[in-house]
Tab-separated table of C-alpha atoms and ligand atoms in Angstrom:
chain	number	residue	atom	x	y	z
X	343	MET	CA	0.000	0.000	0.000
X	344	ASP	CA	1.972	2.973	-1.255
X	345	MET	CA	1.840	6.477	0.157
X	346	ILE	CA	0.826	8.943	-2.550
X	347	ASP	CA	0.446	12.621	-1.698
X	348	PRO	CA	-2.180	15.042	-3.067
X	349	PHE	CA	0.159	16.025	-5.906
X	350	GLY	CA	0.651	12.442	-7.058
X	351	ARG	CA	4.151	12.113	-5.573
X	352	ALA	CA	4.973	8.665	-4.147
X	353	ILE	CA	6.654	8.887	-0.736
X	354	THR	CA	9.489	6.363	-0.772
X	355	TYR	CA	12.166	8.106	1.278
X	356	LEU	CA	12.152	8.655	5.047
X	357	ARG	CA	14.738	10.746	6.855
X	358	VAL	CA	14.902	10.246	10.581
X	359	SER	CA	16.531	12.711	12.931
X	360	VAL	CA	17.455	10.302	15.724
X	361	THR	CA	18.619	13.129	18.009
X	362	ASP	CA	18.629	16.922	17.751
X	363	ARG	CA	21.820	17.041	19.823
X	364	CYS	CA	25.261	17.362	18.358
X	365	ASP	CA	28.921	17.446	19.324
X	366	PHE	CA	29.442	20.413	16.934
X	367	ARG	CA	27.796	23.835	16.784
X	368	CYS	CA	28.175	24.758	13.105
X	369	VAL	CA	27.552	28.474	12.844
X	370	TYR	CA	25.003	28.224	10.003
X	371	CYS	CA	23.097	25.407	11.723
X	372	MET	CA	22.934	26.166	15.437
X	373	ALA	CA	23.282	28.935	17.952
X	374	GLU	CA	26.128	28.300	20.399
X	375	ASP	CA	23.703	28.158	23.281
X	376	MET	CA	21.008	25.810	21.973
X	377	ALA	CA	17.837	24.690	23.717
X	378	PHE	CA	17.330	21.032	22.819
X	379	LEU	CA	14.153	18.984	22.854
X	380	PRO	CA	13.350	17.697	26.362
X	381	ARG	CA	14.812	14.223	26.910
X	382	LYS	CA	11.509	12.976	28.290
X	383	ASP	CA	9.899	13.564	24.870
X	384	LEU	CA	12.428	11.361	23.054
X	385	LEU	CA	11.273	8.201	21.369
X	386	SER	CA	13.151	5.125	22.508
X	387	LEU	CA	15.206	3.231	19.941
X	388	GLU	CA	12.507	0.527	19.978
X	389	GLU	CA	9.847	3.125	19.196
X	390	LEU	CA	11.954	4.572	16.389
X	391	ASP	CA	12.377	1.083	14.979
X	392	ARG	CA	8.635	0.472	15.126
X	393	LEU	CA	7.880	3.764	13.392
X	394	CYS	CA	10.438	3.157	10.647
X	395	THR	CA	9.108	-0.350	10.141
X	396	VAL	CA	5.570	0.933	9.607
X	397	PHE	CA	6.883	3.417	7.038
X	398	ILE	CA	8.743	0.613	5.264
X	399	GLU	CA	5.561	-1.478	5.217
X	400	LYS	CA	3.843	1.536	3.667
X	401	GLY	CA	6.310	1.847	0.792
X	402	VAL	CA	9.481	3.548	2.061
X	403	ARG	CA	12.480	2.083	0.191
X	404	LYS	CA	15.242	4.382	1.383
X	405	LEU	CA	15.923	5.392	4.963
X	406	ARG	CA	18.455	7.962	6.116
X	407	LEU	CA	19.446	8.501	9.730
X	408	THR	CA	20.443	12.045	10.476
X	409	GLY	CA	20.192	14.615	13.256
X	410	GLY	CA	21.725	16.498	15.083
X	411	GLU	CA	24.581	14.090	14.920
X	412	PRO	CA	23.125	10.583	14.526
X	413	LEU	CA	26.269	8.883	15.848
X	414	VAL	CA	26.079	10.655	19.233
X	415	ARG	CA	22.695	9.099	20.041
X	416	LYS	CA	23.308	6.531	22.774
X	417	ASN	CA	23.347	2.980	21.454
X	418	ILE	CA	22.580	4.108	17.896
X	419	MET	CA	24.249	1.026	16.418
X	420	HIS	CA	21.533	-1.078	18.037
X	421	LEU	CA	18.946	0.738	15.904
X	422	VAL	CA	21.101	0.407	12.776
X	423	ARG	CA	21.512	-3.332	13.310
X	424	GLU	CA	17.778	-3.770	13.941
X	425	LEU	CA	16.812	-1.779	10.847
X	426	SER	CA	19.228	-3.764	8.714
X	427	ARG	CA	16.796	-6.717	8.831
X	428	HIS	CA	14.735	-4.784	6.271
X	429	LEU	CA	17.747	-4.701	3.953
X	430	ARG	CA	18.172	-8.445	4.270
X	431	SER	CA	14.472	-9.046	3.591
X	432	GLY	CA	14.643	-6.789	0.521
X	433	ALA	CA	11.913	-4.468	1.834
X	434	LEU	CA	14.411	-1.633	2.080
X	435	GLU	CA	16.791	-0.749	-0.754
X	436	GLU	CA	19.093	1.530	1.173
X	437	LEU	CA	19.929	2.336	4.772
X	438	THR	CA	22.264	5.278	5.071
X	439	LEU	CA	23.215	8.220	7.218
X	440	THR	CA	24.395	11.807	7.167
X	441	THR	CA	27.107	12.513	9.707
X	442	ASN	CA	29.618	15.165	10.670
X	443	GLY	CA	32.191	12.362	10.746
X	444	SER	CA	33.397	12.948	14.304
X	445	GLN	CA	32.488	9.444	15.505
X	446	LEU	CA	33.125	7.541	12.287
X	447	TRP	CA	36.526	6.286	13.403
X	448	ARG	CA	34.593	4.363	16.043
X	449	PHE	CA	31.585	3.137	14.046
X	450	ALA	CA	32.628	2.787	10.390
X	451	GLY	CA	33.248	-0.966	10.569
X	452	GLU	CA	29.983	-1.690	12.369
X	453	LEU	CA	28.035	0.412	9.879
X	454	ALA	CA	29.488	-1.536	6.975
X	455	ASP	CA	28.788	-4.831	8.742
X	456	ALA	CA	25.155	-3.797	9.182
X	457	GLY	CA	24.731	-3.356	5.434
X	458	VAL	CA	25.235	0.392	5.133
X	459	ARG	CA	26.908	0.955	1.758
X	460	ARG	CA	27.184	4.715	1.364
X	461	ILE	CA	27.207	7.635	3.778
X	462	ASN	CA	27.252	11.414	3.520
X	463	VAL	CA	29.907	13.265	5.484
X	464	SER	CA	29.488	17.009	5.970
X	465	LEU	CA	32.711	18.951	5.604
X	466	ASP	CA	32.988	22.633	4.756
X	467	THR	CA	36.754	23.198	4.855
X	468	LEU	CA	40.049	21.289	4.889
X	469	ASP	CA	41.796	23.914	7.009
X	470	PRO	CA	41.964	22.804	10.681
X	471	GLU	CA	41.577	26.331	12.062
X	472	LYS	CA	38.722	27.255	9.763
X	473	PHE	CA	37.124	23.919	10.577
X	474	HIS	CA	37.257	24.692	14.261
X	475	ALA	CA	35.827	28.156	13.602
X	476	ILE	CA	32.869	26.994	11.487
X	477	THR	CA	31.949	24.021	13.709
X	478	ARG	CA	32.834	25.891	16.941
X	479	TRP	CA	33.571	22.566	18.697
X	480	GLY	CA	34.916	20.237	15.999
X	481	HIS	CA	38.394	18.885	15.254
X	482	LEU	CA	39.338	18.187	11.670
X	483	ASP	CA	41.815	15.404	12.481
X	484	LYS	CA	39.039	13.328	14.082
X	485	VAL	CA	36.869	13.702	10.992
X	486	MET	CA	39.770	12.818	8.708
X	487	ALA	CA	40.434	9.689	10.769
X	488	GLY	CA	36.751	8.864	10.394
X	489	ILE	CA	36.846	9.284	6.623
X	490	ASP	CA	39.903	7.009	6.478
X	491	ALA	CA	38.139	4.397	8.604
X	492	ALA	CA	34.995	4.572	6.460
X	493	GLN	CA	36.948	4.092	3.247
X	494	GLN	CA	38.879	1.202	4.783
X	495	ALA	CA	35.568	-0.381	5.753
X	496	GLY	CA	34.478	-0.097	2.118
X	497	LEU	CA	31.821	2.572	2.634
X	498	GLY	CA	31.152	4.907	-0.285
X	499	ILE	CA	31.343	8.546	0.797
X	500	LYS	CA	29.771	11.706	-0.486
X	501	ILE	CA	31.171	14.931	0.915
X	502	ASN	CA	28.527	17.610	1.565
X	503	ALA	CA	29.711	21.190	1.833
X	504	VAL	CA	27.549	24.206	2.548
X	505	ALA	CA	28.654	27.061	0.291
X	506	LEU	CA	29.385	30.030	2.517
X	507	ARG	CA	30.303	33.354	0.996
X	508	GLY	CA	33.625	34.671	2.235
X	509	PHE	CA	34.283	31.461	4.149
X	510	ASN	CA	34.856	28.580	1.743
X	511	ASP	CA	33.962	29.832	-1.738
X	512	MET	CA	37.651	30.244	-2.623
X	513	GLU	CA	38.510	26.862	-1.123
X	514	LEU	CA	35.790	24.788	-2.772
X	515	PRO	CA	37.939	23.986	-5.850
X	516	ASP	CA	40.578	22.458	-3.537
X	517	ILE	CA	37.970	20.506	-1.590
X	518	LEU	CA	36.592	19.232	-4.887
X	519	ARG	CA	40.027	18.048	-6.069
X	520	TRP	CA	40.659	16.403	-2.695
X	521	ALA	CA	37.279	14.607	-2.627
X	522	HIS	CA	37.499	13.388	-6.211
X	523	GLY	CA	41.152	12.448	-5.703
X	524	ARG	CA	40.016	10.074	-2.962
X	525	GLY	CA	37.202	8.626	-5.044
X	526	MET	CA	34.419	10.461	-3.216
X	527	ASP	CA	31.485	12.297	-4.758
X	528	MET	CA	30.806	15.809	-3.601
X	529	THR	CA	27.718	17.991	-3.239
X	530	VAL	CA	27.480	21.681	-2.479
X	531	ILE	CA	24.435	23.073	-0.689
X	532	GLU	CA	22.954	26.548	-0.382
X	533	THR	CA	22.309	27.777	3.164
X	534	MET	CA	18.653	27.626	4.112
X	535	PRO	CA	16.913	30.041	6.498
X	536	MET	CA	16.126	27.580	9.289
X	537	GLY	CA	16.150	28.558	12.950
X	538	GLU	CA	17.719	31.505	14.737
X	539	ILE	CA	21.509	31.454	14.655
X	540	ASP	CA	24.032	33.967	15.967
X	541	ALA	CA	25.167	35.090	12.499
X	542	ASP	CA	23.447	36.974	9.680
X	543	ARG	CA	22.435	34.559	6.922
X	544	THR	CA	22.384	37.276	4.302
X	545	ASP	CA	26.144	37.551	4.752
X	546	GLN	CA	26.645	33.783	4.426
X	547	TYR	CA	24.360	33.099	1.500
X	548	LEU	CA	26.100	32.241	-1.760
X	549	PRO	CA	23.799	31.347	-4.665
X	550	LEU	CA	25.162	28.256	-6.368
X	551	SER	CA	24.655	29.858	-9.769
X	552	VAL	CA	27.448	32.246	-8.738
X	553	LEU	CA	29.579	29.384	-7.412
X	554	ARG	CA	29.123	27.401	-10.607
X	555	ALA	CA	30.293	30.345	-12.695
X	556	GLN	CA	33.367	30.637	-10.432
X	557	LEU	CA	34.128	26.924	-10.734
X	558	GLU	CA	33.779	27.064	-14.493
X	559	ARG	CA	36.831	29.306	-14.638
X	560	GLN	CA	38.915	26.327	-13.459
X	561	PHE	CA	36.909	23.249	-14.379
X	562	THR	CA	34.940	21.917	-17.324
X	563	LEU	CA	31.495	21.041	-15.959
X	564	THR	CA	29.091	18.942	-18.002
X	565	ASP	CA	25.494	18.394	-16.848
X	566	ILE	CA	24.708	14.701	-16.453
X	567	PRO	CA	21.384	12.953	-15.778
X	568	PHE	CA	22.821	11.071	-12.732
X	569	ARG	CA	20.425	11.120	-9.734
X	570	THR	CA	20.612	9.631	-6.252
X	571	GLY	CA	16.912	10.022	-5.518
X	572	GLY	CA	17.551	13.406	-3.918
X	573	PRO	CA	17.310	16.983	-5.111
X	574	ALA	CA	20.934	17.331	-6.279
X	575	ARG	CA	21.623	18.090	-9.945
X	576	TYR	CA	24.952	16.650	-11.014
X	577	VAL	CA	27.751	17.656	-13.310
X	578	GLU	CA	30.801	15.705	-14.331
X	579	VAL	CA	34.107	17.476	-13.764
X	580	ALA	CA	36.376	16.714	-16.723
X	581	GLU	CA	39.616	17.609	-14.902
X	582	THR	CA	38.990	15.254	-11.951
X	583	GLY	CA	36.747	12.632	-13.560
X	584	GLY	CA	34.395	12.936	-10.541
X	585	ARG	CA	30.812	14.005	-9.955
X	586	LEU	CA	29.694	17.243	-8.313
X	587	GLY	CA	26.121	17.814	-7.138
X	588	PHE	CA	24.384	21.137	-6.621
X	589	ILE	CA	21.547	21.371	-4.107
X	590	THR	CA	19.825	24.650	-4.766
X	591	PRO	CA	16.781	25.034	-2.543
X	592	MET	CA	17.035	28.802	-2.812
X	593	THR	CA	17.730	29.368	-6.500
X	594	HIS	CA	15.991	26.393	-8.026
X	595	ASN	CA	12.762	24.968	-6.749
X	596	PHE	CA	12.897	21.184	-6.923
X	597	CYS	CA	9.757	20.417	-4.960
X	598	GLU	CA	7.823	18.886	-7.868
X	599	SER	CA	9.804	15.657	-7.598
X	600	CYS	CA	9.875	15.495	-3.775
X	601	ASN	CA	9.629	11.889	-2.556
X	602	ARG	CA	10.419	12.325	1.146
X	603	VAL	CA	9.117	13.070	4.603
X	604	ARG	CA	11.071	13.703	7.798
X	605	LEU	CA	10.618	12.271	11.245
X	606	THR	CA	12.069	13.841	14.390
X	607	CYS	CA	13.369	12.044	17.474
X	608	THR	CA	10.161	12.973	19.302
X	609	GLY	CA	7.927	11.404	16.671
X	610	THR	CA	6.878	14.547	14.836
X	611	LEU	CA	6.510	14.089	11.096
X	612	TYR	CA	7.366	17.049	8.880
X	613	MET	CA	5.971	16.690	5.404
X	614	CYS	CA	8.217	19.492	4.082
X	615	LEU	CA	11.583	20.783	5.293
X	616	GLY	CA	10.525	24.329	4.498
X	617	GLN	CA	7.089	24.456	6.149
X	618	GLU	CA	5.911	24.516	9.755
X	619	ASP	CA	3.033	22.041	9.309
X	620	ALA	CA	3.635	18.723	11.073
X	621	ALA	CA	1.862	15.651	12.407
X	622	ASP	CA	2.357	14.033	15.800
X	623	LEU	CA	2.987	10.307	15.446
X	624	ARG	CA	4.062	9.730	19.035
X	625	ALA	CA	0.527	9.779	20.438
X	626	PRO	CA	-0.865	7.183	17.987
X	627	LEU	CA	2.351	5.147	18.398
X	628	ARG	CA	1.883	4.991	22.155
X	629	ALA	CA	-1.901	4.710	22.149
X	630	SER	CA	-1.961	1.053	21.185
X	631	GLU	CA	0.273	-1.933	20.574
X	632	GLY	CA	-1.097	-2.464	17.091
X	633	ASN	CA	-0.144	-0.142	14.252
X	634	GLU	CA	-3.612	0.771	12.901
X	635	LEU	CA	-3.798	4.189	14.590
X	636	LEU	CA	-0.251	4.979	13.541
X	637	SER	CA	-0.872	3.943	9.964
X	638	ALA	CA	-4.008	6.100	9.805
X	639	ALA	CA	-2.118	9.082	11.256
X	640	ILE	CA	0.598	8.674	8.610
X	641	ASP	CA	-2.002	8.529	5.815
X	642	GLU	CA	-3.656	11.669	7.151
X	643	ALA	CA	-0.265	13.457	7.296
X	644	ILE	CA	0.737	12.444	3.760
X	645	GLY	CA	-2.638	13.802	2.643
X	646	ARG	CA	-1.448	17.198	3.888
X	647	LYS	CA	1.970	17.225	2.234
X	648	PRO	CA	2.351	20.720	0.797
X	649	LYS	CA	3.322	21.477	-2.764
X	650	GLY	CA	6.634	23.085	-1.785
X	651	HIS	CA	8.588	25.468	0.384
X	652	ASP	CA	8.799	29.271	0.391
X	653	PHE	CA	12.393	29.833	1.502
X	654	ILE	CA	13.640	33.346	1.094
X	655	ILE	CA	16.878	35.027	2.171
X	656	ASP	CA	17.225	38.750	1.653
X	657	ARG	CA	17.847	41.854	3.711
X	658	ARG	CA	14.158	42.718	4.079
X	659	THR	CA	13.206	39.199	5.197
X	660	ASN	CA	16.073	38.794	7.621
X	661	ARG	CA	14.498	36.087	9.761
X	662	PRO	CA	14.141	32.311	9.478
X	663	SER	CA	11.456	31.000	7.094
X	664	VAL	CA	10.866	28.189	9.553
X	665	SER	CA	11.592	28.550	13.240
X	666	ARG	CA	13.076	25.119	13.896
X	667	HIS	CA	16.744	24.450	13.292
X	668	MET	CA	18.020	22.070	10.642
X	669	SER	CA	19.187	19.794	13.471
X	670	VAL	CA	15.557	19.085	14.447
X	671	THR	CA	14.455	17.817	11.036
X	672	GLY	CA	17.881	16.694	9.987
X	673	GLY	CA	18.651	18.380	6.672
Z	1700	SAM	N1	25.199	16.375	11.946
Z	1700	SAM	C1	25.107	15.734	10.666
Z	1700	SAM	C2	25.922	16.459	9.643
Z	1700	SAM	O1	26.338	17.600	9.900
Z	1700	SAM	O2	26.105	15.894	8.576
Z	1700	SAM	C3	23.692	15.547	10.160
Z	1700	SAM	C4	22.703	16.656	10.379
Z	1700	SAM	S1	23.086	18.196	9.573
Z	1700	SAM	C5	21.727	19.212	10.095
Z	1700	SAM	C6	22.714	17.777	7.872
Z	1700	SAM	C7	23.256	18.732	6.827
Z	1700	SAM	O3	22.565	19.957	6.925
Z	1700	SAM	C8	24.734	19.055	6.958
Z	1700	SAM	O4	25.360	18.779	5.721
Z	1700	SAM	C9	24.749	20.527	7.241
Z	1700	SAM	O5	25.866	21.141	6.673
Z	1700	SAM	C10	23.457	20.989	6.625
Z	1700	SAM	N2	22.903	22.211	7.192
Z	1700	SAM	C11	22.721	22.545	8.492
Z	1700	SAM	N3	22.121	23.745	8.596
Z	1700	SAM	C12	21.902	24.192	7.338
Z	1700	SAM	C13	21.307	25.361	6.782
Z	1700	SAM	N4	20.800	26.308	7.542
Z	1700	SAM	N5	21.258	25.446	5.435
Z	1700	SAM	C14	21.767	24.470	4.642
Z	1700	SAM	N6	22.321	23.352	5.099
Z	1700	SAM	C15	22.407	23.207	6.433
Z	1701	SF4	FE1	25.796	19.415	14.162
Z	1701	SF4	FE2	25.417	18.743	11.643
Z	1701	SF4	FE3	24.310	20.985	12.621
Z	1701	SF4	FE4	26.922	20.883	12.313
Z	1701	SF4	S1	25.402	20.745	10.673
Z	1701	SF4	S2	25.847	21.609	14.150
Z	1701	SF4	S3	27.390	18.804	12.716
Z	1701	SF4	S4	23.824	18.932	13.206
């Protein structure tokens, strides 16, 4: 029984923010002094498993764990191992995660053993001092050790970098050469106006159309039809032989092909990253041992999936389009 939204889009991709907490405080993502969701509202790992399983029964084929930092959730590998039964049964095509890489040195082998094949690692600079500045709390050498461990474990890696004007725009060509040189794909992302942060987003925002023009002074970029089921549009880079993706929520509206919904660690389902509307799945989850109420609540929520987002970043609208931070819904 597939989930089809009012615009005829089949929902086959679930992203789960398993915690809104993080061991970094990236300046574009969080304020330094963050208020996190109350621990008492958290779903247990068993409840998260049950929720994901119902989504898989209802047609989800790809599941991404994210956060906050998914690998700082206590006992997260238990959930990964449990969910991997759906890979073995063939119900799920892909189980993956987006991580800041800080804990990968510890978990890369276990992730690979559980059937994870590819992961996304977020990395905005290769300069240790700049890395510490942008993440506030992070250490580049830890992340590099994690990337090494992941490659040794045979995991495919895509590097995600947020394009930040005046911070990494000049460095992105080097990051691209480094990523492709190590056999990793790379994607650049525009900053999105989500949640109050300490900085001014208008200063950070770099439209990727501008970045692409800059890159084209050094590289030959050819559009290719390659897709990973997400919103990135890819080019092939002749000089490196690798792929580069552009995720352009601000400059290019990709909502017409949206196939995803997002679940938070407290059981709230967001039908769109860029809208406030949400559905509570925790109450129906806890109301009975059977899944009928939950399934009905999911159907009702999918029936409300909006057509798209209305992100806007400019000087006049200098406030978040949605009040929650990216770490709640998990990017
Ligand atoms: N902690 C993990 C990580 O950093 O990969 C997973 C969660 S993080 C919220 C997911 C992605 O969202 C990261 O690649 C991060 O750079 C990106 N991100 C965070 N805040 C953003 C914003 N306001 N606009 C665009 N991307 C953002
Ligand atoms: Fe943490 Fe990821 Fe947000 Fe950085 S982008 S603060 S690593 S959740």
